[in-house]
Coordinates of C-alpha atoms and ligand atoms in Angstrom, one line a residue:
X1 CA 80.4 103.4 75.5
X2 CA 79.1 102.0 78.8
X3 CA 77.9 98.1 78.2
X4 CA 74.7 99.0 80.3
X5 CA 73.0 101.0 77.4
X6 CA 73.0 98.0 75.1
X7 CA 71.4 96.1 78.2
X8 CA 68.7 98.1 78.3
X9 CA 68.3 98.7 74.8
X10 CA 68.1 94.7 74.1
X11 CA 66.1 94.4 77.5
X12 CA 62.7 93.4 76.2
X13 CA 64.1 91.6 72.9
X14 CA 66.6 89.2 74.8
X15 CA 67.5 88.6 77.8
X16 CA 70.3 86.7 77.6
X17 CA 71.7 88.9 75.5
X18 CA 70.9 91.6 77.9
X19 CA 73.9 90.0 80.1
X20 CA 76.4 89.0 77.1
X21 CA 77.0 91.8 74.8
X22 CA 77.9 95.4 75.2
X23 CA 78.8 98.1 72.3
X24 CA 82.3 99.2 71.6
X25 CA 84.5 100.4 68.8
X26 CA 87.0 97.5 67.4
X27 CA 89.2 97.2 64.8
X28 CA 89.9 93.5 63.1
X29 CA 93.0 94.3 61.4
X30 CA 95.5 97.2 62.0
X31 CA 95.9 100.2 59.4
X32 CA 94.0 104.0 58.9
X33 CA 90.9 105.3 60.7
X34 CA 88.6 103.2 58.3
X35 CA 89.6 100.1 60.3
X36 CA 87.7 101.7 63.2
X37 CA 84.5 99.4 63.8
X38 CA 81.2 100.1 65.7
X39 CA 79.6 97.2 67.1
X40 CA 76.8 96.1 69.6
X41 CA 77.8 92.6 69.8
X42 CA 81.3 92.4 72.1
X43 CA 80.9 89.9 74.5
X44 CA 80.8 91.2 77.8
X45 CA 84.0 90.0 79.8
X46 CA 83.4 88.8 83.4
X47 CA 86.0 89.0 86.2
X48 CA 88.3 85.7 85.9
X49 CA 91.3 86.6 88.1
X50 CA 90.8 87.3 91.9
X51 CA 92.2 90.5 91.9
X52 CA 90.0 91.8 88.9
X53 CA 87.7 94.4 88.8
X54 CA 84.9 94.9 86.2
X55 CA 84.1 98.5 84.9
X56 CA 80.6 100.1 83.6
X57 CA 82.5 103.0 81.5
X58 CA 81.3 106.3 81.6
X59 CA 84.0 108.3 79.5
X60 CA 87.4 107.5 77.5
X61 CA 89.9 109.1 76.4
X62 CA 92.5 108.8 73.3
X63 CA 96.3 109.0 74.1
X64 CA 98.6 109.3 70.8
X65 CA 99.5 105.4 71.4
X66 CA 96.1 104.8 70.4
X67 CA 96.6 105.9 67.2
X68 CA 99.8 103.9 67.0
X69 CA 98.5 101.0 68.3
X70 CA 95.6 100.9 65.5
X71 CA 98.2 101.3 62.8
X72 CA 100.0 97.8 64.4
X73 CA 102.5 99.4 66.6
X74 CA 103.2 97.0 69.6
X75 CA 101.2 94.2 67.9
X76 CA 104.1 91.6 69.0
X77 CA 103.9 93.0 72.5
X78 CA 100.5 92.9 72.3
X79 CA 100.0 88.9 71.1
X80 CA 102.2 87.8 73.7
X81 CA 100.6 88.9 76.4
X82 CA 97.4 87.5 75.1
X83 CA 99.0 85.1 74.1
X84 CA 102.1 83.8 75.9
X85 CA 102.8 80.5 74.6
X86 CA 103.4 82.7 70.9
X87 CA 106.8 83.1 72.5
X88 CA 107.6 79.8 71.0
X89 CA 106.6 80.7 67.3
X90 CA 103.5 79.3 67.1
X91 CA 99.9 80.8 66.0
X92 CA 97.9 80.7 69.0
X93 CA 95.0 83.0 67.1
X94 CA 94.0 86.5 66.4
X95 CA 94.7 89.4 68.8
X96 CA 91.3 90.5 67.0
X97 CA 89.0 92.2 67.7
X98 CA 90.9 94.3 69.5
X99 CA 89.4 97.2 71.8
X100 CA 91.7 100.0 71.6
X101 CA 91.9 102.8 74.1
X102 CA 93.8 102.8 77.9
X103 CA 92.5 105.6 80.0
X104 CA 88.5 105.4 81.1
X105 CA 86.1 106.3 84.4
X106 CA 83.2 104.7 85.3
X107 CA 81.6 103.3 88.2
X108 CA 82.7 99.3 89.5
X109 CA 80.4 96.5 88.5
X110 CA 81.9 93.4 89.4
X111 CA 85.3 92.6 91.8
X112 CA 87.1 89.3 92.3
X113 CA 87.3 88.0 95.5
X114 CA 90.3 89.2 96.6
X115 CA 89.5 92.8 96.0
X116 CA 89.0 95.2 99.0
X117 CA 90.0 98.6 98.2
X118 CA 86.8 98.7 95.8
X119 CA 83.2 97.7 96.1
X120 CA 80.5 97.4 92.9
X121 CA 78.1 100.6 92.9
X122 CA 79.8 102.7 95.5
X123 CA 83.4 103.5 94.3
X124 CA 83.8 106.1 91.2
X125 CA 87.4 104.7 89.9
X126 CA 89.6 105.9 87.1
X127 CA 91.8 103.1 85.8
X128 CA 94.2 103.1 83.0
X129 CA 92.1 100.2 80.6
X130 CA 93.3 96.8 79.7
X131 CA 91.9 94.3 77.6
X132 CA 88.1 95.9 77.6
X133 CA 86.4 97.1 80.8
X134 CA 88.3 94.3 83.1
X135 CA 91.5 95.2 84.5
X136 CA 93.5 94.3 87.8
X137 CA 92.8 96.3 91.1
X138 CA 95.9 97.7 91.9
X139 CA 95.0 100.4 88.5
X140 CA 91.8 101.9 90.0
X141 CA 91.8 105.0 91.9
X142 CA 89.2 106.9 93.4
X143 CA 87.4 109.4 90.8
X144 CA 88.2 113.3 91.9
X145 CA 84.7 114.0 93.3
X146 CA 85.2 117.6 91.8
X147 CA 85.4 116.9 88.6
X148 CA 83.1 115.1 85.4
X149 CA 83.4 111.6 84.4
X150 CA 84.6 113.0 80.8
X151 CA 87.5 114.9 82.5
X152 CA 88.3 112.0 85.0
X153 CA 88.9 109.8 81.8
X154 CA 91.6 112.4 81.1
X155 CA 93.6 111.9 83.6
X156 CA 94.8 108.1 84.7
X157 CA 97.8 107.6 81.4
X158 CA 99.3 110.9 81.3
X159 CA 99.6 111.0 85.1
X160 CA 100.7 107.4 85.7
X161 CA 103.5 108.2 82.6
X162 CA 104.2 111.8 84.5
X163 CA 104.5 110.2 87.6
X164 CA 106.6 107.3 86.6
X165 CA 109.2 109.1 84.3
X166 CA 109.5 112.4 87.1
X167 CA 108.5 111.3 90.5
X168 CA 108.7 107.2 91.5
X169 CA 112.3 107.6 91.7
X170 CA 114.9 105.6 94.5
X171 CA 116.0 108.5 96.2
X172 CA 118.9 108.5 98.7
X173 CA 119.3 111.4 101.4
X174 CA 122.1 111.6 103.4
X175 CA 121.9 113.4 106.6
X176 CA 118.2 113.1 106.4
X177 CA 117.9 113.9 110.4
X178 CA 118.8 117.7 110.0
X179 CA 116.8 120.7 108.7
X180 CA 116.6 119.9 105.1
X181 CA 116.2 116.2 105.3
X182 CA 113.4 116.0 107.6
X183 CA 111.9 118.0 105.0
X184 CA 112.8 116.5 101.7
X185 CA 112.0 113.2 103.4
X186 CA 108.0 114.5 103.3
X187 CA 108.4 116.0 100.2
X188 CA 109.6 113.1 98.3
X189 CA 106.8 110.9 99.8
X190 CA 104.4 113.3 99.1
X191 CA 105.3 112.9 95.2
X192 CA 105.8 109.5 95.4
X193 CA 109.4 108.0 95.5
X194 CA 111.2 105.6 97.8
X195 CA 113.0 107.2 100.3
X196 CA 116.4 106.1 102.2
X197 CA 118.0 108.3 104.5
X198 CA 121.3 108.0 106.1
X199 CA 121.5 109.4 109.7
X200 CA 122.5 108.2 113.3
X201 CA 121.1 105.4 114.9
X202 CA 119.1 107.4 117.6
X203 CA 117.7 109.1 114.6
X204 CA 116.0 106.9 112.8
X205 CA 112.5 106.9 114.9
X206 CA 112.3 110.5 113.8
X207 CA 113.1 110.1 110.1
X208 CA 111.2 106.6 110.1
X209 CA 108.1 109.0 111.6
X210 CA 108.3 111.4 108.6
X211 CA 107.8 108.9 106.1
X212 CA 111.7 107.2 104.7
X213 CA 111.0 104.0 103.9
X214 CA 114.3 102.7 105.0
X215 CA 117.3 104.0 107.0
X216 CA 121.0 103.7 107.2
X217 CA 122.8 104.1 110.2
X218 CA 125.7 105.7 108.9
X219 CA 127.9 105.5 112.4
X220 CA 127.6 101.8 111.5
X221 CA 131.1 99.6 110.5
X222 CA 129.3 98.6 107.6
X223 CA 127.3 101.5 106.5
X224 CA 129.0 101.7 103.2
X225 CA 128.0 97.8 102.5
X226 CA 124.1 97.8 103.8
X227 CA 124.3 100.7 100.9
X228 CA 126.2 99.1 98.2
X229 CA 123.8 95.7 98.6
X230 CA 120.7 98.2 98.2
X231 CA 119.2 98.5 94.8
X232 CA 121.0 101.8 92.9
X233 CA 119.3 104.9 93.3
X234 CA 117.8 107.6 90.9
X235 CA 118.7 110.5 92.8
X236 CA 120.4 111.3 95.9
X237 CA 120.2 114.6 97.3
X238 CA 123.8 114.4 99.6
X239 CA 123.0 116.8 103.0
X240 CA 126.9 115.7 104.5
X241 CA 129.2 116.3 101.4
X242 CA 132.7 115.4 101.9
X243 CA 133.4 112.0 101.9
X244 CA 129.9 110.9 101.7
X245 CA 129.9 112.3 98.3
X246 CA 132.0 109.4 96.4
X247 CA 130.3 106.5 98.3
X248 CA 126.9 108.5 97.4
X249 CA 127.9 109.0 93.3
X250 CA 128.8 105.1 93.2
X251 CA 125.4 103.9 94.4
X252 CA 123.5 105.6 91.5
X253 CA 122.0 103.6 88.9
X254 CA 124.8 103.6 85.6
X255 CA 123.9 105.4 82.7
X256 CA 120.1 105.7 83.2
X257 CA 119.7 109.3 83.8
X258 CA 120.6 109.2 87.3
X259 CA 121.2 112.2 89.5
X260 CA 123.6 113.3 92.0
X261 CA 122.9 117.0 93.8
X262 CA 124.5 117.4 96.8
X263 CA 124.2 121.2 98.8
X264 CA 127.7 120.6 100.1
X265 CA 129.8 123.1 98.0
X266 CA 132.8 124.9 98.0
X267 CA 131.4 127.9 96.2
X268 CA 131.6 130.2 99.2
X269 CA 134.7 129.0 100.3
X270 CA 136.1 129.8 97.3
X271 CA 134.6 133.5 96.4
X272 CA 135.8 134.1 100.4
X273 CA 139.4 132.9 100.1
X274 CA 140.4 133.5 96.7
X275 CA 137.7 137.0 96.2
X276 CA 134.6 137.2 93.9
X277 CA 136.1 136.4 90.3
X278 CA 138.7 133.9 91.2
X279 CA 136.4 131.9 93.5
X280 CA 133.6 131.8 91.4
X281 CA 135.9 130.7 88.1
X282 CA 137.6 127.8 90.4
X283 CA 134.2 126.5 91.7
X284 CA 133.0 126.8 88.0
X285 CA 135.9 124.8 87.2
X286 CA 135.5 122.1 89.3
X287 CA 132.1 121.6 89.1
X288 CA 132.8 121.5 85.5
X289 CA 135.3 118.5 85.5
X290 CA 133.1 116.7 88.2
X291 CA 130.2 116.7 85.8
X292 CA 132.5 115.5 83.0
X293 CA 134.1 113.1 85.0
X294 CA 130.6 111.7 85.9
X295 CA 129.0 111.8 83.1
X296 CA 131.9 109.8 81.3
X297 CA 132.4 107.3 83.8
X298 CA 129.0 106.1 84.8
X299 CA 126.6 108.1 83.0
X300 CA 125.5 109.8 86.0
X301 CA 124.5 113.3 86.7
X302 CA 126.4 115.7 88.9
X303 CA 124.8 118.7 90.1
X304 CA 124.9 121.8 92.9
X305 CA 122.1 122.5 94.6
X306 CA 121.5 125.8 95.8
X307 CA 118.9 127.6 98.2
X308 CA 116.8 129.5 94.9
X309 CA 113.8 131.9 96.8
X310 CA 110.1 131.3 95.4
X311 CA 107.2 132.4 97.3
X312 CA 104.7 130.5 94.4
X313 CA 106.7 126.9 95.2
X314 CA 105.9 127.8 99.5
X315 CA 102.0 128.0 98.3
X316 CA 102.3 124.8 97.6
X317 CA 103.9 123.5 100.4
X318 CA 101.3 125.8 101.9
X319 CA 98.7 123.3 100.4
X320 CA 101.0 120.0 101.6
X321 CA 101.5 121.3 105.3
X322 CA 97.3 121.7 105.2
X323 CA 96.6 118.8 104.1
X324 CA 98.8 117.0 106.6
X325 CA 101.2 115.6 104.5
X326 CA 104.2 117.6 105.6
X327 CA 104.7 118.4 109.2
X328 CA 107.2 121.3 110.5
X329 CA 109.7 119.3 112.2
X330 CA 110.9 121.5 115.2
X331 CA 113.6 120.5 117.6
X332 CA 113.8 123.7 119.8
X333 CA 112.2 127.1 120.4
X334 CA 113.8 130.0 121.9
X335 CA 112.7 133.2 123.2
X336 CA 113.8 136.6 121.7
X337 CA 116.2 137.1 124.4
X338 CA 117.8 133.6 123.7
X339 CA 118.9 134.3 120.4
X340 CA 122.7 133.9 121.4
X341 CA 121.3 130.4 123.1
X342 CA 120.0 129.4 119.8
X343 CA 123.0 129.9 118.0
X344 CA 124.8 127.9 120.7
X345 CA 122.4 124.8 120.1
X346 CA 122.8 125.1 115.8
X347 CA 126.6 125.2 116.5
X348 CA 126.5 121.8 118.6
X349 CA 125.6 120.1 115.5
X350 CA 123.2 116.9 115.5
X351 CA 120.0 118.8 114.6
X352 CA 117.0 116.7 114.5
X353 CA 115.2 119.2 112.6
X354 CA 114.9 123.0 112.8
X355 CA 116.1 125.2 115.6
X356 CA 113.3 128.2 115.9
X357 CA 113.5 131.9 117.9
X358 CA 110.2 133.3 118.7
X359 CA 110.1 136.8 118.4
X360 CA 106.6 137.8 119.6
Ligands
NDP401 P1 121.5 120.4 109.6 O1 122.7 120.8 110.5 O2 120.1 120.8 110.0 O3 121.5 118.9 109.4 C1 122.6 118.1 109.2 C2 122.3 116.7 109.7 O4 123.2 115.7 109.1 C3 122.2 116.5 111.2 O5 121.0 115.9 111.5 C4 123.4 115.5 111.4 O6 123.1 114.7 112.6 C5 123.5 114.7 110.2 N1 124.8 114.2 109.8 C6 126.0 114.7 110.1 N2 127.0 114.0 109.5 C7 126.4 113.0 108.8 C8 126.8 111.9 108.0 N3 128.1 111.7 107.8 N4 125.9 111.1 107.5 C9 124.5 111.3 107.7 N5 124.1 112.3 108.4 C10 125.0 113.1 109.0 O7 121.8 121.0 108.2 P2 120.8 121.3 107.0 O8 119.9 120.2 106.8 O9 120.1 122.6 107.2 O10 121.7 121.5 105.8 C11 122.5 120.4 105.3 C12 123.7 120.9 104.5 O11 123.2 121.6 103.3 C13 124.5 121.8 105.3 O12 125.9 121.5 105.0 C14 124.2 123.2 104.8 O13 125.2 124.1 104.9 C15 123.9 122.8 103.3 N6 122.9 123.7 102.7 C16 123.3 124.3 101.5 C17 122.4 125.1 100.8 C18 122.8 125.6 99.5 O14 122.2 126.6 99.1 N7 123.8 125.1 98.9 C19 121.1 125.5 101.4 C20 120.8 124.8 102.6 C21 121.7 124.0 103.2 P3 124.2 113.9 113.4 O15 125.5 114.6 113.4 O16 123.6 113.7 114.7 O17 124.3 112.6 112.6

């Protein structure tokens, strides 16, 4: 419930209380849905810390750690960040009444002074809810203007967990400079992660351009170190192979569910020089006891990636390339009657990009 309706409903009664209390549902002590509490008289919270904002709420919504949370789940948690000094055993008071609930939009009331991103009365934010209708800045967003208050409040805790446990991962590329990195650069800042690339020194304008947040030089003497003193990665997609690929598996975070793909395989190789069966059973093989090995060792994932066709996935890349989030990194066109010439300049290696014949 938005705090205004109780303003106006106490307007002519009291106007003091027209600025200090607000409706809301509470509980005082944990347990079942009776604990569940409507009240008109929750003291309306002002904006204490420069960086907070203050909320008129328009719709919530319930996530299942509501529920939890009402039946005392996180209640520790929960005291000592009200309370801090708890820590040291002693009763610094009640967490009650508590407001339960996370996810809410509504329209800004009240900032802090060191708010900018946000003005009162002319921003439309969702924001995942903490203590009541105050929380810091950096959780509002702009409302979707295409959809309702009610299915804005939907939104804000289920794609903040989404995004955290799938997307705002440390990713490494190596060979970020070529055809598939430039790409993969945009994509994975288009989702969200933290992008390091490896590539040459004369590089790194281009990749820095498309969005990688910081760059290895890997012709460098001490490429390997500036990696190694980074923080360990979540994923790294591995363009180069060879090499590359033990340094790359040893900068992965240990046993956290970390992933190593790389597109360098021998799978091809394999089926070419040893025929179909033979070559596919050996790659199997190895890829086998390198995921094993991996596994055991660090806890990390090791994986193949392969090119897999799917027209659905290039609509929505479709969608990113409109909206200017991912740019078509060409190098070099050729005419029709260049093709040969084409080939020439993909064979000399050090793509920057993609190599493109135009046919009409
Ligand atoms: P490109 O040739 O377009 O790009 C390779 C890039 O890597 C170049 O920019 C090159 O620039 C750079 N590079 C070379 N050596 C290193 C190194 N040691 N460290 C960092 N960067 C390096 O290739 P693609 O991007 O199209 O493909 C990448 C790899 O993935 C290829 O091996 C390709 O065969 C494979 N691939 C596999 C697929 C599959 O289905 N498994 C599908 C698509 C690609 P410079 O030399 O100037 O540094």
């Amino acid at each position: 419930a938005g705090w205004s309706l109780s303003c106006r409903r106490n307007v002519s009664s009291s106007p003091s209380r027209l600025q200090s209390c607000m409706p809301g549902w509470v509980i005082d002590q944990y347990g079942t849905n009776g604990v569940l509490t409507y009240t008109e008289d929750i003291p309306v919270p002002t904006v204490n810390s420069p960086s907070d904002v203050m909320i008129k709420v328009y719709a919530a919504s319930l996530n299942p750690l509501d529920i939890a949370m009402r039946g005392g789940y996180g209640a520790t948690l929960l005291k000592l960040k009200r309370h801090p000094m708890s820590v040291l055993g002693s009763d610094y008071g009640s967490e009650f009444p508590l407001i339960l609930g996370r996810d809410v939009s509504g329209v800004v009331v009240d900032c802090g002074s060191e708010v900018t991103h946000v003005a009162p009365g002319d921003e439309f934010p969702v924001e995942t809810r903490q203590s009541g209708r105050i929380c810091d800045s950096n959780r509002v967003s702009h409302k979707p203007k295409s959809v309702t208050h009610a299915e804005a409040a939907s939104i804000p805790y289920v794609a903040n967990t989404a995004l955290s446990a799938l997307v705002n991962a440390g990713v490494l590329i190596t060979g970020g400079s070529g055809g598939v990195g430039t790409f993969s650069i945009q994509l994975l800042k288009a989702w969200g992660a933290h992008v390091t690339v490896t590539c040459s020194q004369n590089a790194e304008g281009l990749v820095r351009g498309l969005g990688a947040d910081e760059v290895v030089d890997y012709t460098a003497g001490d490429a390997p170190e500036q990696l190694e003193m980074m923080e360990k990665f979540d994923v790294v997609l591995d363009n180069v192979g060879g090499e590359t690929e033990q340094l790359a598996l040893g900068l992965l975070k240990p046993w956290s569910g970390a992933k190593y793909v790389t597109l360098v395989t021998p799978l091809l190789l394999n089926t070419d020089s040893m025929g179909l069966l033979d070559g596919i059973c050996q790659a199997g093989s190895s890829l086998q006891s390198k995921a094993i090995q991996n596994i055991i060792s660090g806890g990390v994932f090791y994986r193949w990636g392969f090119y897999a066709p799917d027209g659905p996935a290039l609509d929505d890349v479709s969608r990113l390339v409109d909206a200017g989030k991912i740019l078509p990194v060409v190098e070099a066109q050729f005419p029709f009657t260049q093709v040969p010439q084409a080939f020439q300049k993909l064979e000399q290696g050090h793509a920057r990009g993609k190599t493109v014949v135009r046919v009409t």
